[in-house]
Tab-separated table of C-alpha atoms and ligand atoms in Angstrom:
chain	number	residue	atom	x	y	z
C	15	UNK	CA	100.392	70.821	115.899
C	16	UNK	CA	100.557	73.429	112.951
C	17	UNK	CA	99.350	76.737	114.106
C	18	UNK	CA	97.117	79.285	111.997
C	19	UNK	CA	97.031	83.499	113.428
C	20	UNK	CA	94.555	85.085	111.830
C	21	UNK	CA	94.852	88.855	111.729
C	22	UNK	CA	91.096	89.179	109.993
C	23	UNK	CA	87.492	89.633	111.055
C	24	UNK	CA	88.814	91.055	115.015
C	25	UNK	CA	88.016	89.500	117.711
C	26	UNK	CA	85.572	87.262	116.384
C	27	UNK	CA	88.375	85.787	113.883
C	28	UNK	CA	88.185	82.163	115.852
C	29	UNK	CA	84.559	82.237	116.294
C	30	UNK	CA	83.722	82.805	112.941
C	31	UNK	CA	86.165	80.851	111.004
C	32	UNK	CA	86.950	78.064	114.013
C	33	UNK	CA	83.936	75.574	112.980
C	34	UNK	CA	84.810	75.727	109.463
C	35	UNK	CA	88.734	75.105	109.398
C	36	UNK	CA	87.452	72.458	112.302
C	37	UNK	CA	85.965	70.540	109.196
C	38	UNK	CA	88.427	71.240	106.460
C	39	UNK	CA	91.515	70.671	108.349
C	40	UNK	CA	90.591	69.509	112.660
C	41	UNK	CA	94.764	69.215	113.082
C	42	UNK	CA	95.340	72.858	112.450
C	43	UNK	CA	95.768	75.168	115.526
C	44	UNK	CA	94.141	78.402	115.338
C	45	UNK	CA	94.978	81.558	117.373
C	46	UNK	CA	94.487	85.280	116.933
C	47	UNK	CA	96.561	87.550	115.563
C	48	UNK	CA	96.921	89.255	118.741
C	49	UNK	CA	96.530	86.480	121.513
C	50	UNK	CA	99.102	87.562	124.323
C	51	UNK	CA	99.773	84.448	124.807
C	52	UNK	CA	100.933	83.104	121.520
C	53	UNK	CA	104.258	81.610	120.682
C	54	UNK	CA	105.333	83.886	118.193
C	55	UNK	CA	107.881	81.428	116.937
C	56	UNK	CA	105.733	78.576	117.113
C	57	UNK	CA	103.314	79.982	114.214
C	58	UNK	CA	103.305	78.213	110.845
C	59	UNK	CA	101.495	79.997	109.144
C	60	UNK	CA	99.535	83.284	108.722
C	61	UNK	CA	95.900	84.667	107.120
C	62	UNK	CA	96.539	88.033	107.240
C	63	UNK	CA	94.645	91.502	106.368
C	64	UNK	CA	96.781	94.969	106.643
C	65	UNK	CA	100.086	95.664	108.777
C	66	UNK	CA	101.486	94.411	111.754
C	67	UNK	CA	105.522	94.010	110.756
C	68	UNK	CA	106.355	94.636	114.740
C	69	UNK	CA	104.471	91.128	115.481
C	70	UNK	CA	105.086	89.540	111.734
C	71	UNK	CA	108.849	90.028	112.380
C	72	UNK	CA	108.903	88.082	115.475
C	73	UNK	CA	106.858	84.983	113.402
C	74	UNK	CA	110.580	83.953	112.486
C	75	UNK	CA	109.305	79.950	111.565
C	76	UNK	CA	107.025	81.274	109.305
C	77	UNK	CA	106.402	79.176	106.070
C	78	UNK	CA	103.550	81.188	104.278
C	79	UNK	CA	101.545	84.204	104.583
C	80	UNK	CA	97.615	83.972	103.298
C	81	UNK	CA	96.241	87.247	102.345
C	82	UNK	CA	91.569	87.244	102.319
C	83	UNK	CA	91.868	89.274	99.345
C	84	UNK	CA	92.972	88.700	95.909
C	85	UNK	CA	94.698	92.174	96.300
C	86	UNK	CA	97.540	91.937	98.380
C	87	UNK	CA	98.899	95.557	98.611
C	88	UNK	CA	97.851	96.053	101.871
C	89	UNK	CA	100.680	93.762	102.534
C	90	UNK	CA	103.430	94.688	100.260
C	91	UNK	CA	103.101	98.366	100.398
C	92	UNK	CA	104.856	97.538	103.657
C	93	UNK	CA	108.768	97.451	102.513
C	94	UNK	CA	109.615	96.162	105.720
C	95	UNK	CA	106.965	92.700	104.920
C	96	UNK	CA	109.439	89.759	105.345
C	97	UNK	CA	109.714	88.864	101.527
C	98	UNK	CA	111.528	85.447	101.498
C	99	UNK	CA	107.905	84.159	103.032
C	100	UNK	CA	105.965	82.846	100.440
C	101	UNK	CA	102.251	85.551	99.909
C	102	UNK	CA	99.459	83.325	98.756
C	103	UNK	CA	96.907	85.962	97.228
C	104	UNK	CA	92.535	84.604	97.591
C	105	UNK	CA	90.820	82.165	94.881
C	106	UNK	CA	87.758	80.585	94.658
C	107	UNK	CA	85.298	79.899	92.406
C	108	UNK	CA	82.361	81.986	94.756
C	109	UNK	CA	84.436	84.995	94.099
C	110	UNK	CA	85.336	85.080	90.765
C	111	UNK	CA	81.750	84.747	90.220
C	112	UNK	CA	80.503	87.699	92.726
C	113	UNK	CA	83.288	89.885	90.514
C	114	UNK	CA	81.696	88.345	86.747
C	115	UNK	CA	78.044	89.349	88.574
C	116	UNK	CA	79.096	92.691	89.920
C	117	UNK	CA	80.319	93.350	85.961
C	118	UNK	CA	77.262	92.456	84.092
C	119	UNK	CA	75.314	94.445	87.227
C	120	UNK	CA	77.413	97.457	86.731
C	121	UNK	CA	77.278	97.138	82.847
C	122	UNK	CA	73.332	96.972	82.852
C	123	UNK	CA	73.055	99.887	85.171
C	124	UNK	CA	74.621	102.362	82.882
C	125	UNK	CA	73.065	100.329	79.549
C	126	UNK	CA	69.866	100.842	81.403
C	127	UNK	CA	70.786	104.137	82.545
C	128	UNK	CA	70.103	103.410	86.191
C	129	UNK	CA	71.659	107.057	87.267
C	130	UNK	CA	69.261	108.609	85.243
C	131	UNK	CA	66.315	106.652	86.880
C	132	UNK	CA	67.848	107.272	90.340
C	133	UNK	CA	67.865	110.988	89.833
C	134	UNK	CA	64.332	111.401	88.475
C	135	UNK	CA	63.341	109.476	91.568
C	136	UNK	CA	65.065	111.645	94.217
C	137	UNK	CA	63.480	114.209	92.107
C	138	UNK	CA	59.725	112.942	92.033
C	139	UNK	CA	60.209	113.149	88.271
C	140	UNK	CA	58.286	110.617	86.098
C	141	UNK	CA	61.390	110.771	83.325
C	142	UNK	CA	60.174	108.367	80.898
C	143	UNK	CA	62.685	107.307	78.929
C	144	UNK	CA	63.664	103.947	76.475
C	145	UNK	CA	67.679	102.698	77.447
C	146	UNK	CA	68.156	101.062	74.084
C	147	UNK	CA	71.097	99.485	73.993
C	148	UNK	CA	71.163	95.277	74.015
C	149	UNK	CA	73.682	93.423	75.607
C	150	UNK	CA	75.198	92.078	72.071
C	151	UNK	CA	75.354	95.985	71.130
C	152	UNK	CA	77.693	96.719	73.705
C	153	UNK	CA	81.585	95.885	73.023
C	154	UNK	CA	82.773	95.005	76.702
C	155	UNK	CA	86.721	95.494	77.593
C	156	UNK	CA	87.916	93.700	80.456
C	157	UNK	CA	90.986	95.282	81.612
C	158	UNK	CA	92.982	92.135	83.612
C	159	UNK	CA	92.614	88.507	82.467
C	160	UNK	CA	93.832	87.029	85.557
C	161	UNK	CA	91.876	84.764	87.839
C	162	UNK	CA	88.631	86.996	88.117
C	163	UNK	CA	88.680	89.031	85.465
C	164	UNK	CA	88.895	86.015	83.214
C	165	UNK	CA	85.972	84.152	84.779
C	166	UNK	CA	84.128	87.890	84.788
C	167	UNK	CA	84.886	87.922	81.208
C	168	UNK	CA	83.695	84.323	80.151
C	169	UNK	CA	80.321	84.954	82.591
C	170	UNK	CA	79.390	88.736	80.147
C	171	UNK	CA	80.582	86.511	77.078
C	172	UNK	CA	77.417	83.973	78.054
C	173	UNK	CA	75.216	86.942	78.862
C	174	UNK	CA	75.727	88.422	75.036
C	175	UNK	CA	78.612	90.426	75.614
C	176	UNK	CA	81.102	90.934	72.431
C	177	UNK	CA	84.008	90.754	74.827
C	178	UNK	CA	87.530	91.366	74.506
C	179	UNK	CA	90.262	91.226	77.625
C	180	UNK	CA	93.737	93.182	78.236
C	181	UNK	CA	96.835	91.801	79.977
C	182	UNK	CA	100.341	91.751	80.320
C	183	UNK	CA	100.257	88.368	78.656
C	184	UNK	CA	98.245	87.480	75.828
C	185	UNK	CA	95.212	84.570	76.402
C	186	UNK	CA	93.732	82.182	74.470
C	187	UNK	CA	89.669	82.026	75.094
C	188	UNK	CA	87.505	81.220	72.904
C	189	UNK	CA	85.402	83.871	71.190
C	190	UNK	CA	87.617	86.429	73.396
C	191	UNK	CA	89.600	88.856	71.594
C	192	UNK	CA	92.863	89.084	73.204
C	193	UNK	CA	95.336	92.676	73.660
C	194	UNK	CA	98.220	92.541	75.590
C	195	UNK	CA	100.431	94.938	76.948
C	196	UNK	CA	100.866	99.048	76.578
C	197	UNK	CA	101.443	99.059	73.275
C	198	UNK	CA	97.328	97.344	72.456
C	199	UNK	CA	96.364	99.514	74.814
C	200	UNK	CA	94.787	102.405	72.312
C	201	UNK	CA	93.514	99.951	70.533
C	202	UNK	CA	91.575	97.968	72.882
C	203	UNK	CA	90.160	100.873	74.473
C	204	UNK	CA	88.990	102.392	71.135
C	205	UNK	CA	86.682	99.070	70.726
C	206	UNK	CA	85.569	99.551	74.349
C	207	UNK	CA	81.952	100.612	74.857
C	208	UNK	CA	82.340	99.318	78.412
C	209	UNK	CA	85.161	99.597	80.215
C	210	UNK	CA	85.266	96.693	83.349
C	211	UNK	CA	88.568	97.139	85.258
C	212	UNK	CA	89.927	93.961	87.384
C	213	UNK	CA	93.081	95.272	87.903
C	214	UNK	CA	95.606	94.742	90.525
C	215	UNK	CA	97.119	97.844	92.327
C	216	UNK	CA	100.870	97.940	91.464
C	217	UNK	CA	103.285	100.227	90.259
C	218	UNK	CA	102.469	100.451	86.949
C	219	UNK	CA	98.509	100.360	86.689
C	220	UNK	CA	98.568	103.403	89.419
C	221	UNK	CA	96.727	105.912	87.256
C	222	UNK	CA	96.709	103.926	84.191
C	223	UNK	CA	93.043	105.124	83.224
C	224	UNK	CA	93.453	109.004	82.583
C	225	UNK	CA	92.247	111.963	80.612
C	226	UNK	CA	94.130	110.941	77.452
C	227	UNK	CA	93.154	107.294	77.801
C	228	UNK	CA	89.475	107.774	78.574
C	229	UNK	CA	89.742	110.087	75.392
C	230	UNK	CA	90.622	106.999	73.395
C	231	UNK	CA	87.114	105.432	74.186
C	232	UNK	CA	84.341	105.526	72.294
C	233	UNK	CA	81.692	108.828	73.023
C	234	UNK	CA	79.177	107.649	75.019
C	235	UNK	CA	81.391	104.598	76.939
C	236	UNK	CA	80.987	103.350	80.592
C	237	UNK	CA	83.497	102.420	83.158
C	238	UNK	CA	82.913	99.839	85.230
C	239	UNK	CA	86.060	99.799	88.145
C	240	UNK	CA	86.554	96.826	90.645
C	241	UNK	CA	89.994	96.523	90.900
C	242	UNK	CA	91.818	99.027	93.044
C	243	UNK	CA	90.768	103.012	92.892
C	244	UNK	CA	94.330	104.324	92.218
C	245	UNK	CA	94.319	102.682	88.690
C	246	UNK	CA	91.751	105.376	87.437
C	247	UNK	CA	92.059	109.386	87.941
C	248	UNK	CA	89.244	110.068	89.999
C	249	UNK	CA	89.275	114.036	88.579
C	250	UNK	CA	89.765	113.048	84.972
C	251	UNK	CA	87.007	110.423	84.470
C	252	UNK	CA	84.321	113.011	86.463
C	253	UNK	CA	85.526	115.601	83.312
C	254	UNK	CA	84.951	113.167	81.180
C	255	UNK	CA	81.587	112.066	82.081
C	256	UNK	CA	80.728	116.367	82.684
C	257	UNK	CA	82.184	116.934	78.956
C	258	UNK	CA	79.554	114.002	78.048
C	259	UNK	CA	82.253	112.213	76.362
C	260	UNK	CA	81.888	109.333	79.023
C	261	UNK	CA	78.295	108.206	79.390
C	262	UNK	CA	78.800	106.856	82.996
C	263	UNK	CA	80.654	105.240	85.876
C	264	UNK	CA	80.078	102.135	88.345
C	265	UNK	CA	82.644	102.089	90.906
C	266	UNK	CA	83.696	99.939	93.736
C	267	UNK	CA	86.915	100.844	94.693
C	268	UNK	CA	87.942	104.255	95.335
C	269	UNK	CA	91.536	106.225	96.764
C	270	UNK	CA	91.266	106.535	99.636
C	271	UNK	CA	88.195	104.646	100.818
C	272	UNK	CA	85.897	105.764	101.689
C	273	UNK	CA	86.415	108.947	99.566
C	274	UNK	CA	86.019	112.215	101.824
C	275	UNK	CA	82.561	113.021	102.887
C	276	UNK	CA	83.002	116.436	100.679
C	277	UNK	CA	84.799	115.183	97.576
C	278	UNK	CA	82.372	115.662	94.189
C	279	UNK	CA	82.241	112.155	93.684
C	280	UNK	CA	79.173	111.098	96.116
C	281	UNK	CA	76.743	113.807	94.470
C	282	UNK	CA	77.965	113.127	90.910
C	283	UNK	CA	74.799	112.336	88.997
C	284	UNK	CA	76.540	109.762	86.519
C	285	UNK	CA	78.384	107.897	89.036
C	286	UNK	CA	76.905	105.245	90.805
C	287	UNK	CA	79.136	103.953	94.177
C	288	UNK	CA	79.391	100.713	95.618
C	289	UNK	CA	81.492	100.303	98.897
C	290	UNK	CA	84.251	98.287	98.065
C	291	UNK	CA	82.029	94.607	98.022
C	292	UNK	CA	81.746	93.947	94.295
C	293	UNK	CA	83.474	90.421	95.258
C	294	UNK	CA	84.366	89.012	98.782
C	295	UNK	CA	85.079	85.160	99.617
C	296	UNK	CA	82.928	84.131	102.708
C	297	UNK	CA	84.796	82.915	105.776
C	298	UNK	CA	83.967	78.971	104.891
C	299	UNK	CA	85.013	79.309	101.041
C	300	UNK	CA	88.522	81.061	102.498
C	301	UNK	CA	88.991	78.493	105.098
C	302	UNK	CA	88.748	75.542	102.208
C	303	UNK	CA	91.135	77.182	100.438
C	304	UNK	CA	93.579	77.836	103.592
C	305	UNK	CA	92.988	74.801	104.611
C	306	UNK	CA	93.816	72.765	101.737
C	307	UNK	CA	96.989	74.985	100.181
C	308	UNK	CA	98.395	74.338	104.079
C	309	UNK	CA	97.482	70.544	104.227
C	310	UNK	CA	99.194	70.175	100.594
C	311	UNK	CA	101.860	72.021	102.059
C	312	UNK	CA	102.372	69.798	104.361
C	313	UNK	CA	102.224	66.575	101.876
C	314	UNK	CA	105.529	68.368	100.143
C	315	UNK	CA	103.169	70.407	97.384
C	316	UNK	CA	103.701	73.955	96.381
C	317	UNK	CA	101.356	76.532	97.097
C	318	UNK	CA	98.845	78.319	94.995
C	319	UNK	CA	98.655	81.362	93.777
C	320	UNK	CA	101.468	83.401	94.750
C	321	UNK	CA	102.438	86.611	94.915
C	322	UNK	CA	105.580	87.495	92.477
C	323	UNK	CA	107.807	90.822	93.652
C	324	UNK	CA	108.768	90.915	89.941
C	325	UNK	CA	105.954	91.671	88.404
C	326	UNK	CA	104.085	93.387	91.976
C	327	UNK	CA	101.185	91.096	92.477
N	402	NDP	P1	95.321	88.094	89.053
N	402	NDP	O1	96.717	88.338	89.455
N	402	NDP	O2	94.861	86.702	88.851
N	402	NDP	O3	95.043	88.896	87.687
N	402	NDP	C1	95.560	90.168	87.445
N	402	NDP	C2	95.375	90.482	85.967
N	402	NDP	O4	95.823	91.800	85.718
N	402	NDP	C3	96.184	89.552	85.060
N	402	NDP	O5	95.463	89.249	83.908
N	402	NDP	C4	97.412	90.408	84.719
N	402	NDP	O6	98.014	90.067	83.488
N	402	NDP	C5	96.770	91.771	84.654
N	402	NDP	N1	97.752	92.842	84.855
N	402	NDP	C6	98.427	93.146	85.990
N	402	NDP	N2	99.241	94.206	85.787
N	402	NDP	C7	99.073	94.565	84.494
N	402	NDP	C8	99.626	95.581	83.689
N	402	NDP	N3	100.515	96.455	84.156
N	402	NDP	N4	99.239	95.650	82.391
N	402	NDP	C9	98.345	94.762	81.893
N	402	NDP	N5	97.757	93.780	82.619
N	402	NDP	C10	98.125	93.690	83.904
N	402	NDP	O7	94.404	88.835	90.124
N	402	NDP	P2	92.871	88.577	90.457
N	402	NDP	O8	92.122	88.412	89.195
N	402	NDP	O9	92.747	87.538	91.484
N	402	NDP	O10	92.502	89.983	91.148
N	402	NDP	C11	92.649	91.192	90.436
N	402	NDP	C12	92.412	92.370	91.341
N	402	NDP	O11	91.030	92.565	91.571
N	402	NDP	C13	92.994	92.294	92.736
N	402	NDP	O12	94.386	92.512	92.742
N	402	NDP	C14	92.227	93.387	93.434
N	402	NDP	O13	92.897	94.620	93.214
N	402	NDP	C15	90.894	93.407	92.712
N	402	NDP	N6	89.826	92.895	93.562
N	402	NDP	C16	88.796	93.721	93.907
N	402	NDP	C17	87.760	93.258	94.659
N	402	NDP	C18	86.608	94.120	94.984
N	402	NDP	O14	85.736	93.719	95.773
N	402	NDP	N7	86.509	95.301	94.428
N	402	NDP	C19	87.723	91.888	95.152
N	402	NDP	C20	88.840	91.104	94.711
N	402	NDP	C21	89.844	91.599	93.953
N	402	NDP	P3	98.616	88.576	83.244
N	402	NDP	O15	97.422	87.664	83.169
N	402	NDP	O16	99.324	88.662	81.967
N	402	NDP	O17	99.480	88.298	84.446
N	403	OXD	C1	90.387	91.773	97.476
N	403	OXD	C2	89.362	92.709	97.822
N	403	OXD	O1	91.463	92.175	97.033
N	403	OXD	O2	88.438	92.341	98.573
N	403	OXD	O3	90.151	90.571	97.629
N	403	OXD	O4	89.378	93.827	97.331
């Protein structure tokens, strides 16, 4: 028997995602995470949110750890996360499209000026006003080209996005205008009217959107941030939006989450929060995707996806 913890959903974790690994893959074992009575050594294989490295440790027959997320900081933030075991970050189709929706919602909202609309309504104010700008008007700048940020980009390319994408390594899509690396980096932000950020959090995209870069934007920009808060400075893109050099902000992802109950950012009148749900994988499309990377393990294939320490996701 290969056995599954799963250290996700609490105490529920078998209930919820029992019936669906039962079809996808009826030989696999499934226990939870914290089951006193589980083999520690006995577990094959993992699907892990946060920290546990006390119990992980003792998993010392483990051959791979799944994370939900396509993020897997929460994991290797931990220096003591046992790194010879391969980290098999989230993928499927359902949530690379949630992410490309969650873009072209957060890009219409501030094209639309939705904050503007918000406010006149909290203020009984009939503020009749005409949002002019079309979606083939609007330059969009995806910042990360990876596995949702390309799809995101593709799915505001069919909506009538001009849209260009920023990476470490250059792509190749069609009708996709391609920068790569720090040095493009002016440049593709100074053809950016909307900034939407799929970035991992690592080392080097902490704080990667400041003052000086949201300077290099076009006046009158938006910002639309689904990849990890600590990639933008919080502080500098609220001056930006007061000096009225940014036009507005759609955010998803904050640091820390939730932000605290008095910090500026839940009153600010061009901000518009979401709480960390722009894209999710239910608990039968993660369960495929477990299920299939562990039976192609099995049949001597590698595994998807995976997490490289070199370059920190
Ligand atoms: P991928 O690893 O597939 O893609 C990451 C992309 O970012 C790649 O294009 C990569 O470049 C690029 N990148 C990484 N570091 C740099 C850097 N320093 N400079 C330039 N480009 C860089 O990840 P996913 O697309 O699966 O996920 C991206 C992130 O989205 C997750 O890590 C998570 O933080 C966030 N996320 C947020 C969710 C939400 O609900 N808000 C849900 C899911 C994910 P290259 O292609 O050259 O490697
Ligand atoms: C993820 C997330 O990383 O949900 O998948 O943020």
């Amino acid at each position: 028997m290969t056995i599954l913890a799963i250290r996700h959903g609490g105490a529920n974790a078998i209930a919820d995602y029992g019936p669906h690994f039962a079809e996808f893959a009826p030989q696999l074992e499934l226990r939870l995470w914290d089951d006193p009575a589980l083999d520690l050594a006995a577990v094959d294989y993992v699907l892990m949110w946060g920290r546990d490295p006390e119990r992980l440790a003792k998993m010392v027959n483990l051959k791979a750890i799944f994370s939900p997320g396509a993020g897997v900081e929460h994991i290797v933030n931990d220096p003591t996360w046992p790194q010879h075991v391969p980290l098999v970050r989230m993928f499927t189709d359902g949530f690379a499209r949630r992410m490309g929706e969650y873009a072209i919602l957060g890009a219409l909202a501030l094209m639309k000026d939705l904050p503007r609309n918000i406010a006149g309504q909290q203020a009984r104010h009939w503020d009749q006003f005409d949002p002019e700008p079309i979606a083939p008007e609007v330059r969009v700048g995806v910042m990360g080209m990876g596995n949702l940020g390309s799809v995101t980009a593709k799915m505001m390319q069919a909506f009538g996005f001009p849209v260009s994408g920023w990476s470490a390594s250059r792509k190749d899509i069609p009708g996709i205008t391609s920068f790569a690396g720090m040095d493009e980096l002016p440049e593709f932000l100074a053809q950016t009217d909307m900034l939407v950020m799929v970035l991992p959090d690592t080392a080097a995209t902490k704080g990667l959107m400041n003052a000086e870069r949201f300077a290099m934007m076009p006046k009158g920009a938006g910002v639309v941030n689904a990849g990890r808060g600590p990639q933008l400075v919080l502080a500098d893109l609220m001056a930006a939006l007061d000096s009225g050099h940014l036009h507005g902000a759609f955010l998803d992802v904050f640091a820390p989450e939730p932000p605290p109950a008095d910090h500026a950012v839940w009153g600010h009148k061009r901000i518009i929060m979401t709480p960390h749900n722009a894209a999710f994988d239910t608990r039968r499309e993660r369960a495929r995707y477990v299920a299939g990377a562990i039976l192609a393990h099995g049949r001597g294939e590698a595994l998807p996806n995976l997490y490289q320490a070199g370059r920190g996701y």
